[in-house]
Coordinates of C-alpha atoms in Angstrom, one line a residue:
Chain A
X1 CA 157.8 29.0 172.7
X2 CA 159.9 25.6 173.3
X3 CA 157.3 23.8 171.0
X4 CA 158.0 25.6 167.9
X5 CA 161.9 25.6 169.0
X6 CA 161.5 21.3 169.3
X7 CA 159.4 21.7 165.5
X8 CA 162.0 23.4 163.6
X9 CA 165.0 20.8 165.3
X10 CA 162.9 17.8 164.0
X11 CA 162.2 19.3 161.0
X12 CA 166.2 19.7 160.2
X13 CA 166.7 16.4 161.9
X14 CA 164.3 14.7 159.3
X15 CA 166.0 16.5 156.5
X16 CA 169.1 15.1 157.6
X17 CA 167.7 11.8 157.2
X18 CA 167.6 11.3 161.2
X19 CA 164.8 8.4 161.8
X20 CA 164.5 8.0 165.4
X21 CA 165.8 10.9 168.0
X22 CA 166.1 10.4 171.9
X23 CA 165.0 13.4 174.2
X24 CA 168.5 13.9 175.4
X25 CA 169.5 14.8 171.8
X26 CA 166.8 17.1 171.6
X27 CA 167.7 18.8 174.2
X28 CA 171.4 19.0 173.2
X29 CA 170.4 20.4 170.2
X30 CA 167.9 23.0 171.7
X31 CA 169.4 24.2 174.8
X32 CA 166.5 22.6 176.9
X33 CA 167.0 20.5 179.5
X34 CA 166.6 17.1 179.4
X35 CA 163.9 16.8 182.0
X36 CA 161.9 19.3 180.4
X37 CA 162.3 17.9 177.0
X38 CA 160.4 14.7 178.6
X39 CA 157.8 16.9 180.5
X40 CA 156.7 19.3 177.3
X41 CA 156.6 15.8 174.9
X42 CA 154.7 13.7 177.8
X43 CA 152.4 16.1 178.0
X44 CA 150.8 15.6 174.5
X45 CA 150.8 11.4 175.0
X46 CA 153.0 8.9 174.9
X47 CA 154.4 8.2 171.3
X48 CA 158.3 7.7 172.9
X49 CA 159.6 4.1 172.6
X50 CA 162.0 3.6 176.0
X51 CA 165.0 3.0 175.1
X52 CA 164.6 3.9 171.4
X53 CA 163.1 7.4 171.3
X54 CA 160.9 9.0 169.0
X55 CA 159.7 8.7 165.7
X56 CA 161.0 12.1 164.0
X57 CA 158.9 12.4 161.4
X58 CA 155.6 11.1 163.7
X59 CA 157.1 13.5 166.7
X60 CA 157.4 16.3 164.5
X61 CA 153.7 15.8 162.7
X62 CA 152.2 16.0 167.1
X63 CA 154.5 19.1 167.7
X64 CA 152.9 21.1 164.1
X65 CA 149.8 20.0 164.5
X66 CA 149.3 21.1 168.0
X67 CA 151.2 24.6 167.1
X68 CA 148.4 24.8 164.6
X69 CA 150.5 24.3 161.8
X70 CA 149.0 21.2 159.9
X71 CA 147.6 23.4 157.6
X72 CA 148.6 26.7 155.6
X73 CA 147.1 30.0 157.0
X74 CA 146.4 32.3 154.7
X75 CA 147.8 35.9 156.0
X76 CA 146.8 39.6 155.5
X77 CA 149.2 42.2 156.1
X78 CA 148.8 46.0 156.5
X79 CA 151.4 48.8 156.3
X80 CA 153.3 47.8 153.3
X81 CA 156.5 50.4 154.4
X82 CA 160.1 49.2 155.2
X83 CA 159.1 46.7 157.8
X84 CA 156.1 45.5 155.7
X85 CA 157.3 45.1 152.5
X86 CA 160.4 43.2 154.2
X87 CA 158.1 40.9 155.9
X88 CA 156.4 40.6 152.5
X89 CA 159.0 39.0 151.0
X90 CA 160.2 37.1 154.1
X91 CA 161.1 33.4 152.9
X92 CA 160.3 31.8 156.2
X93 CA 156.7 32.7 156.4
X94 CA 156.2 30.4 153.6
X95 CA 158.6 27.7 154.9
X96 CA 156.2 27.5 158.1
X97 CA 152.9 27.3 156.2
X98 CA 151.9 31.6 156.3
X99 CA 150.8 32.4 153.0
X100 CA 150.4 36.2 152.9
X101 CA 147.5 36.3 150.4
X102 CA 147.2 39.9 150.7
X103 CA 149.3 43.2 151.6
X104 CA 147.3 46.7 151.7
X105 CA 148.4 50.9 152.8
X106 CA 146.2 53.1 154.6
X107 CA 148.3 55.8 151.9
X108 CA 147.9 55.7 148.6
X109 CA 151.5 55.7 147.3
X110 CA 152.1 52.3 147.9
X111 CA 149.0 50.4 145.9
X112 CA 150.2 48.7 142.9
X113 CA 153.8 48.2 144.2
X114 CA 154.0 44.4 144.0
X115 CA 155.8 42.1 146.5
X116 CA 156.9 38.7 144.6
X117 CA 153.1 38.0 143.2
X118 CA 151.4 40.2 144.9
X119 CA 150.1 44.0 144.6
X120 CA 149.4 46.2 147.2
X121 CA 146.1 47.2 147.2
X122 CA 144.1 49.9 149.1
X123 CA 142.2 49.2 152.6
X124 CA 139.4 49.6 151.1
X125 CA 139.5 45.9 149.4
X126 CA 140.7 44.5 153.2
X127 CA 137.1 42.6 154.1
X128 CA 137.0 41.7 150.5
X129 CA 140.3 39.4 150.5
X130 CA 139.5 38.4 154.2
X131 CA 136.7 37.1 153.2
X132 CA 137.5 35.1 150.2
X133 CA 140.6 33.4 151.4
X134 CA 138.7 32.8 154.6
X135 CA 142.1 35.1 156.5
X136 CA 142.1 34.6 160.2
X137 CA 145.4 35.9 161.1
X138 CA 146.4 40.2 160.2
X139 CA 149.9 41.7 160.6
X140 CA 149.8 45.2 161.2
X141 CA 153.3 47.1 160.4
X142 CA 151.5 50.6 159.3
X143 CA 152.8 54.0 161.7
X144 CA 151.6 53.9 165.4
X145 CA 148.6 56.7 164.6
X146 CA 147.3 54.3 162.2
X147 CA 147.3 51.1 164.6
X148 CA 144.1 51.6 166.6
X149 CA 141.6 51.9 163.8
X150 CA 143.6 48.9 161.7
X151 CA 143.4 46.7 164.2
X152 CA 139.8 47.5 164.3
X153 CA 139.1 46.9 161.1
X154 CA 140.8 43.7 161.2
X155 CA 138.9 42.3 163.9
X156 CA 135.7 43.8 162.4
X157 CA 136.2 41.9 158.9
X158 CA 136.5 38.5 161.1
X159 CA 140.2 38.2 161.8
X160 CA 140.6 36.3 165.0
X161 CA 144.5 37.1 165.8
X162 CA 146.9 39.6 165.0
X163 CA 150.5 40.1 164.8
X164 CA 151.3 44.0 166.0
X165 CA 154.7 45.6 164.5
X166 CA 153.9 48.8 165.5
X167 CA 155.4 50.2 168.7
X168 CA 151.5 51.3 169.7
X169 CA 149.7 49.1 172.4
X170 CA 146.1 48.6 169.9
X171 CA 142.9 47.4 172.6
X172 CA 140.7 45.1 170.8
X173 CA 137.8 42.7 172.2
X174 CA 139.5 39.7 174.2
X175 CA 138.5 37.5 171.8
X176 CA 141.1 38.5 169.5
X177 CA 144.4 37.2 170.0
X178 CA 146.8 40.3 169.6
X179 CA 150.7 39.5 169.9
X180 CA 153.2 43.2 169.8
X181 CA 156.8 42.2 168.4
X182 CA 159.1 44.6 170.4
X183 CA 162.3 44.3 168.6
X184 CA 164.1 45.7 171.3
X185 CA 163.1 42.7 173.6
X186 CA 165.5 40.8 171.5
X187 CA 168.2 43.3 172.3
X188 CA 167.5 42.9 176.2
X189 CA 167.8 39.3 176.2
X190 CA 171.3 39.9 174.5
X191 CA 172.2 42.9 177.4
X192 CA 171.0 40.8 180.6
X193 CA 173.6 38.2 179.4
X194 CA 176.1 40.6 178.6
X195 CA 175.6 42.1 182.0
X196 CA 175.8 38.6 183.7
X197 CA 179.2 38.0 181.8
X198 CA 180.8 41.2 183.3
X199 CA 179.2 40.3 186.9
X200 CA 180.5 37.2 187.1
X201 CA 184.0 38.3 186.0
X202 CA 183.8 40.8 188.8
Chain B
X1 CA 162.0 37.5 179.1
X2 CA 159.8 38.2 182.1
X3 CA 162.3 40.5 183.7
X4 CA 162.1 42.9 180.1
X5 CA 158.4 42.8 180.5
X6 CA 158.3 43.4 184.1
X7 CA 160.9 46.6 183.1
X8 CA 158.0 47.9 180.5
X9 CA 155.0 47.7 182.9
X10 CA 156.7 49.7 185.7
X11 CA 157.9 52.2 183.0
X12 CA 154.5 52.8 182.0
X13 CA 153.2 52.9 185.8
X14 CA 156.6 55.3 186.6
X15 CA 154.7 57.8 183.7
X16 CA 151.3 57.9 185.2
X17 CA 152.9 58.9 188.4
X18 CA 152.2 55.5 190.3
X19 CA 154.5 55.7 193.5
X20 CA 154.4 52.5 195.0
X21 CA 152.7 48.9 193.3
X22 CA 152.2 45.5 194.7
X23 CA 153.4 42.3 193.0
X24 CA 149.6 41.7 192.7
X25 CA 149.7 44.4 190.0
X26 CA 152.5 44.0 188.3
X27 CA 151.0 40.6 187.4
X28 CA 148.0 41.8 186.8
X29 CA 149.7 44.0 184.3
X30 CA 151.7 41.3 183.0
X31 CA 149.5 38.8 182.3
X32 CA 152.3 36.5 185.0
X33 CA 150.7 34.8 187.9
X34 CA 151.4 37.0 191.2
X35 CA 153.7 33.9 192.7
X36 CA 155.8 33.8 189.3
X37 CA 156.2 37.4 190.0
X38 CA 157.3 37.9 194.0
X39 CA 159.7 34.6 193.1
X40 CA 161.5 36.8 190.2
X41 CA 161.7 39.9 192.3
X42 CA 162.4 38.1 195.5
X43 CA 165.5 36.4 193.4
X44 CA 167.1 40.0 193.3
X45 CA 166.6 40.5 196.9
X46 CA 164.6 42.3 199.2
X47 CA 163.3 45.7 197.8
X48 CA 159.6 45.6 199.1
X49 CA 157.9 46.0 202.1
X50 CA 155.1 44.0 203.0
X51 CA 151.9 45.3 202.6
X52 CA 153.5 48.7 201.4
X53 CA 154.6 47.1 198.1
X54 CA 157.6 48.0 195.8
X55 CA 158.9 51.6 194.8
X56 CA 158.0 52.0 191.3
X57 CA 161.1 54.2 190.9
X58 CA 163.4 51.7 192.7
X59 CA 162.0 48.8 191.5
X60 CA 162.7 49.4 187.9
X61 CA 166.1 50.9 188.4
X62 CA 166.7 47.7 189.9
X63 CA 165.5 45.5 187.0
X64 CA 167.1 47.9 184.3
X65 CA 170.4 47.3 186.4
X66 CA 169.9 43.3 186.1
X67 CA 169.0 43.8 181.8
X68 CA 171.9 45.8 181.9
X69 CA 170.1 48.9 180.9
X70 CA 171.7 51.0 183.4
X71 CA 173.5 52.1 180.9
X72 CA 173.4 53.2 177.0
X73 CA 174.6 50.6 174.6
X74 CA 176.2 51.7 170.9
X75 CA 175.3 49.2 168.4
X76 CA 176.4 48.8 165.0
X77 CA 173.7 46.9 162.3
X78 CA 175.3 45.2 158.9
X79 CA 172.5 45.1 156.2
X80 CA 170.7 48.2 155.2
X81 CA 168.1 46.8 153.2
X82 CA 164.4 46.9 153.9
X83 CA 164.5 45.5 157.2
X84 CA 167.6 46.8 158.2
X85 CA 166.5 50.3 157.5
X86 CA 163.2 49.8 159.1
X87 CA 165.2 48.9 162.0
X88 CA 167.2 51.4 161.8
X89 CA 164.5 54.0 162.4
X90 CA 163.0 51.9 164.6
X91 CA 162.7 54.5 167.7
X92 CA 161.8 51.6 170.2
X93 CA 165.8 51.2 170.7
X94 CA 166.7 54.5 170.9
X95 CA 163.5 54.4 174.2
X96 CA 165.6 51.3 175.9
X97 CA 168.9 52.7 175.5
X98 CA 170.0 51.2 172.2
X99 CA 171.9 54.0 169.7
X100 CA 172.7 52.4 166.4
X101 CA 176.1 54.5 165.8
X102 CA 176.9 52.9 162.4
X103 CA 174.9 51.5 159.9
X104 CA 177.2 49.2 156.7
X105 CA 176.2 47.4 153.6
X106 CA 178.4 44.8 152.0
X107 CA 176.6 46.1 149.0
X108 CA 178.3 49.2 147.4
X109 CA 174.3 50.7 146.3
X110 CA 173.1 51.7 149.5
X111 CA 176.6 53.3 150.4
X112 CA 176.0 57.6 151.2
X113 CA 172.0 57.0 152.1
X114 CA 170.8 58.3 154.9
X115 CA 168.5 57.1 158.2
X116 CA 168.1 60.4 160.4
X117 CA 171.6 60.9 161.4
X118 CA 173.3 58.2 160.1
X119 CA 174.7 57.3 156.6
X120 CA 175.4 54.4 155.2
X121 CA 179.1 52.8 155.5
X122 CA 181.3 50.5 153.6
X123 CA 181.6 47.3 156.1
X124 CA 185.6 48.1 155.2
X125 CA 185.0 50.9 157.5
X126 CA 183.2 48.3 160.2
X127 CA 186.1 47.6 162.4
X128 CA 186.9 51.4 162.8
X129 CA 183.8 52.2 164.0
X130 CA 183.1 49.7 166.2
X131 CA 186.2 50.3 168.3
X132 CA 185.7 54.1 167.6
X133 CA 182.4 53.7 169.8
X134 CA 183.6 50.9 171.4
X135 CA 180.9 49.0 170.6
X136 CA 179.4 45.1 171.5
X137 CA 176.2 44.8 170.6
X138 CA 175.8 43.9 166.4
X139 CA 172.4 43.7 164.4
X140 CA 172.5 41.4 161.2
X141 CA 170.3 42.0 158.6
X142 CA 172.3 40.8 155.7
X143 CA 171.2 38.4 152.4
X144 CA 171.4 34.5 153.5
X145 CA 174.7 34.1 151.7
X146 CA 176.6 37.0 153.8
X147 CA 175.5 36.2 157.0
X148 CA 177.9 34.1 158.2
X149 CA 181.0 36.2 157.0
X150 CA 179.5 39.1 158.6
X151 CA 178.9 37.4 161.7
X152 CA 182.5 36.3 161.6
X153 CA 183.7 40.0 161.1
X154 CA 181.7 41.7 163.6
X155 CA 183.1 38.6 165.8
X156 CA 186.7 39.8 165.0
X157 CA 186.3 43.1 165.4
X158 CA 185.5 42.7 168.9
X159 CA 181.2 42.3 168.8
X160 CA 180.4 40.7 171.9
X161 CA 176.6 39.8 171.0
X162 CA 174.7 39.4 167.5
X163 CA 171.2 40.0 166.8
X164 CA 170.6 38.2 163.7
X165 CA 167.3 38.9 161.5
X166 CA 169.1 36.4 158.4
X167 CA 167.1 33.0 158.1
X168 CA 170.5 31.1 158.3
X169 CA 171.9 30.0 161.6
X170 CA 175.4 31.4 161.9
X171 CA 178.1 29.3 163.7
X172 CA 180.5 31.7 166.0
X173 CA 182.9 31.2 168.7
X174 CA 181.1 30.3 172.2
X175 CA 182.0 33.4 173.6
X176 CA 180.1 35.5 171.4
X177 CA 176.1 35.5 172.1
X178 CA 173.7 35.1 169.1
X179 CA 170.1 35.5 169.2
X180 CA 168.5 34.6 166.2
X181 CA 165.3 36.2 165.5
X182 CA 162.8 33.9 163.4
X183 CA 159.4 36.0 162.6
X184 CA 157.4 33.2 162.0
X185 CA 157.9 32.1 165.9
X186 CA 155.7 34.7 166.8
X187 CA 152.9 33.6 164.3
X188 CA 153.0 30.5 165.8
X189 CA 152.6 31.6 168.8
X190 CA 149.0 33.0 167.6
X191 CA 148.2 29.6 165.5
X192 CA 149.1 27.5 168.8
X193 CA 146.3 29.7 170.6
X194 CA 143.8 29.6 167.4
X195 CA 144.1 25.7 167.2
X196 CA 143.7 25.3 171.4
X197 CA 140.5 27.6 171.3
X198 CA 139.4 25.2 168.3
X199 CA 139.9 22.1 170.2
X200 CA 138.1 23.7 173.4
X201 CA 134.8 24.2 171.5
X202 CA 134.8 20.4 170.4

């Protein structure tokens, strides 16, 4: 998504002390083009000064609050195995306001085991934490025969949009917003240019 | 990558024994609008026939050929801590064509473990295996403060693209393609949605 690509260049640019910022330098520094650079920002007002650009710090505050991310979202995750207890501990959750305020197993091995300050906990406690943090978003990471019925439970305790690790396609009302991270996506993106490389050598 | 999502859809349809499938359903199935969908196809050529509709069979051979998943790809990964050994196992690759023949730690502790068949190398032994299995494709899963010497190696060792799970954005030669892979990109992604269907019920 080209917004949250623009976010996290602003947000570098202000730490670099950068005050004002034209489009053409964002799109250097993001690999957009120019032109679309102007549509994507025009779209949400005008807050662009001709000549002079944008205000990075007043730029950046339009782009995160219409990603949604004026405010911290507290975060359940369930599946706390090698890919969950990684994103457990992953530093840029935290950096982008996703405080995971709780991480839960289906199995019973895993309660107890703590990630930074937190303990796993069974799925029994799941509507519990959901509902005393007020959680709307759920990452499931737990084994593809255990997707279904989590993501069921999720949306039955009130989540309203979920993050899916598993390589299991999970069907939930269309009222909740389910996203399914296919790591070998990323791979494909990196083989259709490879591919493109060797054609145009040819 | 619409092409990569196109590739999974006709997969699926290629399983259930669909011969032949309209552009209308592949965006149907896609969640792409049916003109986005007969421009990308029509931008490979002709391979339809109107009314008739596209070969299922055909169709994806065509788009695999384009991702350059015509063929297997031997990929090495650098980093075998928890994500790097939940990537490891991760059989989603192995389904696209991806076969992770050599898996290194710059660490000496996980050095001997095991992820089905694959044990855990010395990255001294990096550059040998890599031109062993002649490989281009490298996944970096390394601590922050390694990344960018690892990127550097698997550069010199003859890597042609890098998949890198590190939060820190590593610098390489133009010629090599780097993908970085930010998790909290997808969550946005879900917050951008949560906040619009917010603002639509003002």
């Amino acid at each position: 998504m080209r917004l949250a690509v623009y976010s996290r260049f602003l947000e570098n640019a202000k730490q670099r002390g950068v005050v004002t910022i034209s489009s053409g330098s964002i799109a250097e520094g993001t690999g957009v083009t120019p032109a679309q650079v102007r549509k994507d920002l025009a779209y949400f007002g005008e807050f662009g000064t001709r000549g002079v650009g944008y205000n990075v710090r007043e730029l950046n505050g339009h782009v995160l609050r219409i990603l949604g991310l004026n405010h911290k979202w507290p975060t359940v995750l369930v599946g706390a195995g090698k890919l969950g207890s990684a994103l457990a501990l992953y530093e840029g959750f935290l950096a982008r306001g996703f405080h995971i305020v709780g991480i839960f197993d289906v199995d019973t091995d895993p309660v107890g085991k703590r990630f930074g300050s937190i303990e796993v906990l069974p799925v029994s406690q799941l509507e519990e934490v959901i509902s005393k943090y007020n959680v709307q978003i759920g990452i499931i990471t737990v084994p593809v025969a255990a997707a279904q019925d989590v993501g069921e439970r999720l949306a039955g305790a009130g989540i309203k949009a979920i993050l899916n690790f598993s390589p299991k396609v999970i069907n939930l009302p269309a009222d909740i917003i389910v996203r399914h991270v296919d790591f070998s996506l990323h791979l494909e993106v990196l083989t259709f240019n490879l591919a493109r490389k060797v054609e145009s050598k040819k």
